[in-house]
Amino acid sequence: GPIVWPATYPDVIAVGGAYPEDPTLAHSDLTWIASDAASSGTSVLHPPRKVPDVCGLCGPVVIEDLFDRFGNQIKVRYPAPYQAMPTQWGCMADDKIGQGNCSYDGWVYTTGTSCSAPMVAGVVALMLERIRKISGLILRRTSGIGLRLPQVLLKQIPLVQATYWNSASILLPRYIKEVLKRTAIDVQQGVSANNEPTGPNEDPATGAGVVNAAEACNYINYRNMRNSLTSRYINFKAFDGSAFQYGDFFT
């Protein structure tokens, strides 16, 4: 059917999955493989939008020969017990005994992009904290993300006040996605659940690759933030010379 899930919307960071061939190797020696438990595709609502943008950790699909209740041999596909996640105690998933856990212990071993997405969200949280420290951007529960501008300017120029709140929520997420993609680890092996291939650089199966938390946070600095987030909506000539002592205006 058509690819219409919410992650295909342009302003969303769509997360796919990949896993290291041998996780015991040093980080720099890891070979990453696209997970065939993670979906990919092109949006029919917003073409040519392709997903995913980046990947988190996600194991492969396992195919195992089992027997049904009539004694017939069948092949069963299920996510590899790759990641441990807390689950509701006593539920059906809690009854599974995976690698090293017990039945009904409140933990389930599984995999999927439901595991990958929270990892990427955690990386984004680290990036936002670094952005807040570098630029003075602050989180406001009701107003989104904005810039701590001098109050005298906000009071004197309503345009600045309105613009900075309204456009920050548009520009900053795009900057976050851009940094995640620029610093991602390339994946060149495997296919997605939709049988789309990997390849050098950005590809249909894994997007830009596996997120790299350290590189993403280290990439963020005042200069590239200024270049990416400087307002295109404010007429700087409206300010007198004293306004520029505060540096660039981000919105």
Short mmCIF file of C-alpha atoms in Angstrom, two decimals:
data_model
loop_
_atom_site.label_atom_id
_atom_site.label_comp_id
_atom_site.label_asym_id
_atom_site.label_seq_id
_atom_site.Cartn_x
_atom_site.Cartn_y
_atom_site.Cartn_z
CA GLY A 1 0.00 0.00 0.00
CA PRO A 2 0.99 3.68 -0.07
CA ILE A 3 3.54 5.01 2.41
CA VAL A 4 1.48 7.39 4.56
CA TRP A 5 2.71 6.97 8.15
CA PRO A 6 3.38 10.18 10.16
CA ALA A 7 7.17 9.95 9.83
CA THR A 8 6.85 10.79 6.13
CA TYR A 9 5.85 14.39 6.92
CA PRO A 10 8.68 16.72 5.87
CA ASP A 11 9.26 18.37 9.26
CA VAL A 12 9.54 15.06 11.13
CA ILE A 13 12.86 13.34 11.85
CA ALA A 14 12.14 9.87 10.50
CA VAL A 15 14.17 7.14 12.19
CA GLY A 16 15.19 3.88 10.56
CA GLY A 17 17.37 1.11 11.92
CA ALA A 18 20.80 -0.48 11.58
CA TYR A 19 23.02 -2.72 13.66
CA PRO A 20 26.76 -3.50 13.89
CA GLU A 21 27.91 -6.73 12.32
CA ASP A 22 30.19 -7.41 15.29
CA PRO A 23 29.33 -5.20 18.30
CA THR A 24 32.45 -6.37 20.17
CA LEU A 25 34.74 -4.38 17.88
CA ALA A 26 36.02 -0.91 18.63
CA HIS A 27 33.67 1.89 17.59
CA SER A 28 35.86 2.98 14.69
CA ASP A 29 36.00 -0.58 13.32
CA LEU A 30 32.28 -1.31 13.33
CA THR A 31 30.58 -2.35 10.10
CA TRP A 32 26.94 -1.27 10.10
CA ILE A 33 24.13 -3.21 8.39
CA ALA A 34 20.65 -1.93 7.55
CA SER A 35 17.95 -3.62 9.61
CA ASP A 36 15.31 -5.54 7.68
CA ALA A 37 13.00 -4.84 10.62
CA ALA A 38 12.96 -1.11 9.78
CA SER A 39 10.71 0.39 7.11
CA SER A 40 11.64 2.84 4.36
CA GLY A 41 9.93 4.44 1.40
CA THR A 42 8.74 7.56 -0.42
CA SER A 43 5.78 9.55 0.84
CA VAL A 44 2.74 9.65 -1.45
CA LEU A 45 1.49 12.74 0.38
CA HIS A 46 4.73 14.73 0.21
CA PRO A 47 6.78 13.45 -2.74
CA PRO A 48 9.73 13.29 -3.17
CA ARG A 49 10.06 13.02 0.62
CA LYS A 50 11.97 9.81 1.41
CA VAL A 51 12.33 8.18 4.81
CA PRO A 52 14.20 7.46 6.98
CA ASP A 53 16.39 10.50 7.57
CA VAL A 54 18.77 8.76 9.97
CA CYS A 55 18.95 5.51 11.92
CA GLY A 56 19.15 4.32 15.49
CA LEU A 57 20.15 0.91 16.77
CA CYS A 58 17.80 -1.80 15.51
CA GLY A 59 18.46 -5.52 15.16
CA PRO A 60 17.55 -7.78 12.24
CA VAL A 61 14.58 -10.02 11.62
CA VAL A 62 15.15 -13.65 12.54
CA ILE A 63 13.63 -16.48 10.48
CA GLU A 64 13.20 -19.70 12.42
CA ASP A 65 11.72 -23.09 11.55
CA LEU A 66 9.00 -24.01 14.05
CA PHE A 67 6.14 -26.49 14.19
CA ASP A 68 2.48 -25.53 14.45
CA ARG A 69 -0.02 -27.39 16.63
CA PHE A 70 -0.69 -29.85 13.81
CA GLY A 71 2.98 -30.79 13.51
CA ASN A 72 3.55 -28.85 10.29
CA GLN A 73 6.90 -27.13 9.92
CA ILE A 74 6.52 -23.39 9.36
CA LYS A 75 8.89 -20.47 9.01
CA VAL A 76 8.34 -17.71 11.55
CA ARG A 77 9.73 -14.20 11.19
CA TYR A 78 10.23 -12.17 14.34
CA PRO A 79 12.48 -9.35 15.57
CA ALA A 80 15.76 -10.58 17.00
CA PRO A 81 16.05 -10.29 20.80
CA TYR A 82 18.48 -7.43 20.34
CA GLN A 83 17.54 -4.74 22.85
CA ALA A 84 16.15 -4.80 26.38
CA MET A 85 13.16 -2.59 27.10
CA PRO A 86 10.93 -2.25 30.15
CA THR A 87 7.41 -3.51 29.61
CA GLN A 88 4.23 -3.88 31.61
CA TRP A 89 4.74 -6.61 34.17
CA GLY A 90 2.72 -9.72 33.47
CA CYS A 91 1.74 -8.82 29.90
CA MET A 92 2.10 -11.20 26.95
CA ALA A 93 5.46 -9.71 25.94
CA ASP A 94 6.74 -10.16 29.50
CA ASP A 95 6.18 -13.91 29.19
CA LYS A 96 8.96 -14.24 26.62
CA ILE A 97 12.32 -15.51 27.79
CA GLY A 98 15.03 -13.77 25.78
CA GLN A 99 18.77 -13.52 26.17
CA GLY A 100 19.49 -13.47 29.87
CA ASN A 101 16.10 -12.42 31.17
CA CYS A 102 13.40 -14.38 32.96
CA SER A 103 9.71 -14.76 32.30
CA TYR A 104 7.59 -12.10 34.02
CA ASP A 105 10.43 -9.84 35.09
CA GLY A 106 9.15 -6.59 33.57
CA TRP A 107 11.62 -6.68 30.68
CA VAL A 108 11.33 -7.76 27.07
CA TYR A 109 14.08 -8.43 24.56
CA THR A 110 13.08 -7.36 21.08
CA THR A 111 13.98 -4.89 18.35
CA GLY A 112 12.42 -2.43 15.91
CA THR A 113 12.27 1.27 15.23
CA SER A 114 10.29 1.65 18.45
CA CYS A 115 13.71 1.05 20.01
CA SER A 116 15.59 3.24 17.52
CA ALA A 117 13.46 6.38 17.81
CA PRO A 118 13.97 6.93 21.58
CA MET A 119 17.72 6.66 21.06
CA VAL A 120 17.66 9.39 18.43
CA ALA A 121 15.38 11.48 20.67
CA GLY A 122 18.02 11.19 23.39
CA VAL A 123 20.70 12.45 21.01
CA VAL A 124 18.46 15.37 20.04
CA ALA A 125 18.02 16.21 23.74
CA LEU A 126 21.81 16.39 24.14
CA MET A 127 22.03 18.63 21.07
CA LEU A 128 19.35 20.98 22.39
CA GLU A 129 21.21 21.27 25.68
CA ARG A 130 24.39 22.21 23.86
CA ILE A 131 22.51 24.70 21.70
CA ARG A 132 20.97 26.25 24.82
CA LYS A 133 24.39 26.70 26.39
CA ILE A 134 26.03 28.10 23.27
CA SER A 135 23.42 30.50 21.97
CA GLY A 136 21.10 31.28 24.86
CA LEU A 137 18.18 29.48 23.24
CA ILE A 138 15.76 28.39 25.94
CA LEU A 139 12.88 25.96 26.11
CA ARG A 140 9.44 27.39 26.77
CA ARG A 141 6.67 24.89 27.39
CA THR A 142 3.98 27.07 25.84
CA SER A 143 5.94 29.03 23.26
CA GLY A 144 8.32 26.49 21.78
CA ILE A 145 11.96 27.41 21.37
CA GLY A 146 13.09 31.01 21.35
CA LEU A 147 16.02 33.33 21.91
CA ARG A 148 16.80 35.28 25.05
CA LEU A 149 16.89 38.75 23.49
CA PRO A 150 17.32 41.97 25.50
CA GLN A 151 13.94 42.92 26.91
CA VAL A 152 14.32 46.50 25.76
CA LEU A 153 14.40 45.32 22.13
CA LEU A 154 11.42 43.05 22.59
CA LYS A 155 9.38 45.88 24.06
CA GLN A 156 10.41 48.44 21.48
CA ILE A 157 10.00 46.30 18.38
CA PRO A 158 6.95 43.99 18.45
CA LEU A 159 7.96 42.58 15.07
CA VAL A 160 11.09 41.06 16.59
CA GLN A 161 9.14 39.55 19.45
CA ALA A 162 6.55 37.94 17.19
CA THR A 163 9.06 36.80 14.58
CA TYR A 164 11.48 35.26 17.01
CA TRP A 165 8.83 33.08 18.63
CA ASN A 166 7.09 32.06 15.41
CA SER A 167 10.05 31.17 13.23
CA ALA A 168 12.35 29.56 15.83
CA SER A 169 10.12 26.52 15.98
CA ILE A 170 10.58 26.14 12.20
CA LEU A 171 14.29 26.80 11.78
CA LEU A 172 15.71 24.98 14.79
CA PRO A 173 14.22 21.52 14.02
CA ARG A 174 15.58 21.81 10.49
CA TYR A 175 19.01 22.63 11.90
CA ILE A 176 18.84 19.61 14.24
CA LYS A 177 17.96 17.32 11.34
CA GLU A 178 20.74 18.81 9.21
CA VAL A 179 23.35 18.19 11.92
CA LEU A 180 22.15 14.63 12.55
CA LYS A 181 22.48 13.84 8.85
CA ARG A 182 25.85 15.54 8.37
CA THR A 183 27.44 13.66 11.27
CA ALA A 184 25.78 10.25 10.76
CA ILE A 185 27.75 7.04 10.22
CA ASP A 186 27.33 5.74 6.68
CA VAL A 187 25.69 2.32 6.25
CA GLN A 188 26.57 0.39 3.11
CA GLN A 189 25.30 -3.13 3.74
CA GLY A 190 21.87 -4.74 3.97
CA VAL A 191 18.35 -3.77 2.94
CA SER A 192 15.33 -2.32 4.73
CA ALA A 193 12.07 -4.12 5.47
CA ASN A 194 10.83 -2.73 2.14
CA ASN A 195 13.82 -4.30 0.38
CA GLU A 196 15.35 -0.93 -0.44
CA PRO A 197 19.15 -0.96 -0.73
CA THR A 198 21.94 0.77 1.11
CA GLY A 199 24.81 2.51 -0.63
CA PRO A 200 27.53 5.12 -0.27
CA ASN A 201 26.39 8.32 1.43
CA GLU A 202 22.62 8.90 1.73
CA ASP A 203 20.55 5.92 0.60
CA PRO A 204 16.90 4.73 0.54
CA ALA A 205 17.27 2.14 3.32
CA THR A 206 19.05 4.10 6.04
CA GLY A 207 18.97 7.74 5.00
CA ALA A 208 22.18 9.47 6.05
CA GLY A 209 23.13 6.59 8.36
CA VAL A 210 23.40 5.86 12.08
CA VAL A 211 23.29 8.87 14.40
CA ASN A 212 26.56 9.70 16.13
CA ALA A 213 25.85 11.46 19.41
CA ALA A 214 29.41 12.66 20.02
CA GLU A 215 29.93 14.00 16.50
CA ALA A 216 26.50 15.65 16.41
CA CYS A 217 27.09 17.52 19.67
CA ASN A 218 30.66 18.46 18.76
CA TYR A 219 29.49 19.78 15.38
CA ILE A 220 27.30 22.40 17.02
CA ASN A 221 29.11 25.68 17.49
CA TYR A 222 28.33 29.36 17.31
CA ARG A 223 29.51 29.82 13.72
CA ASN A 224 27.41 27.14 12.02
CA MET A 225 24.44 27.94 14.23
CA ARG A 226 24.68 31.57 13.14
CA ASN A 227 24.83 30.57 9.49
CA SER A 228 21.87 28.18 9.79
CA LEU A 229 19.61 30.02 12.21
CA THR A 230 20.20 33.72 11.53
CA SER A 231 16.86 35.37 10.89
CA ARG A 232 15.78 35.96 7.33
CA TYR A 233 12.72 37.82 8.54
CA ILE A 234 14.14 40.73 10.51
CA ASN A 235 15.22 43.93 8.81
CA PHE A 236 18.45 44.68 10.63
CA LYS A 237 18.39 48.30 9.46
CA ALA A 238 15.51 48.84 11.85
CA PHE A 239 17.93 48.57 14.77
CA ASP A 240 20.35 51.24 15.89
CA GLY A 241 24.03 50.44 16.26
CA SER A 242 23.73 49.44 19.90
CA ALA A 243 21.57 46.47 18.94
CA PHE A 244 24.46 44.74 17.24
CA GLN A 245 26.52 44.46 20.41
CA TYR A 246 24.37 41.44 21.25
CA GLY A 247 25.55 39.58 18.16
CA ASP A 248 23.36 37.98 15.56
CA PHE A 249 19.64 37.61 16.05
CA PHE A 250 18.37 34.07 15.92
CA THR A 251 14.73 33.31 15.34
#
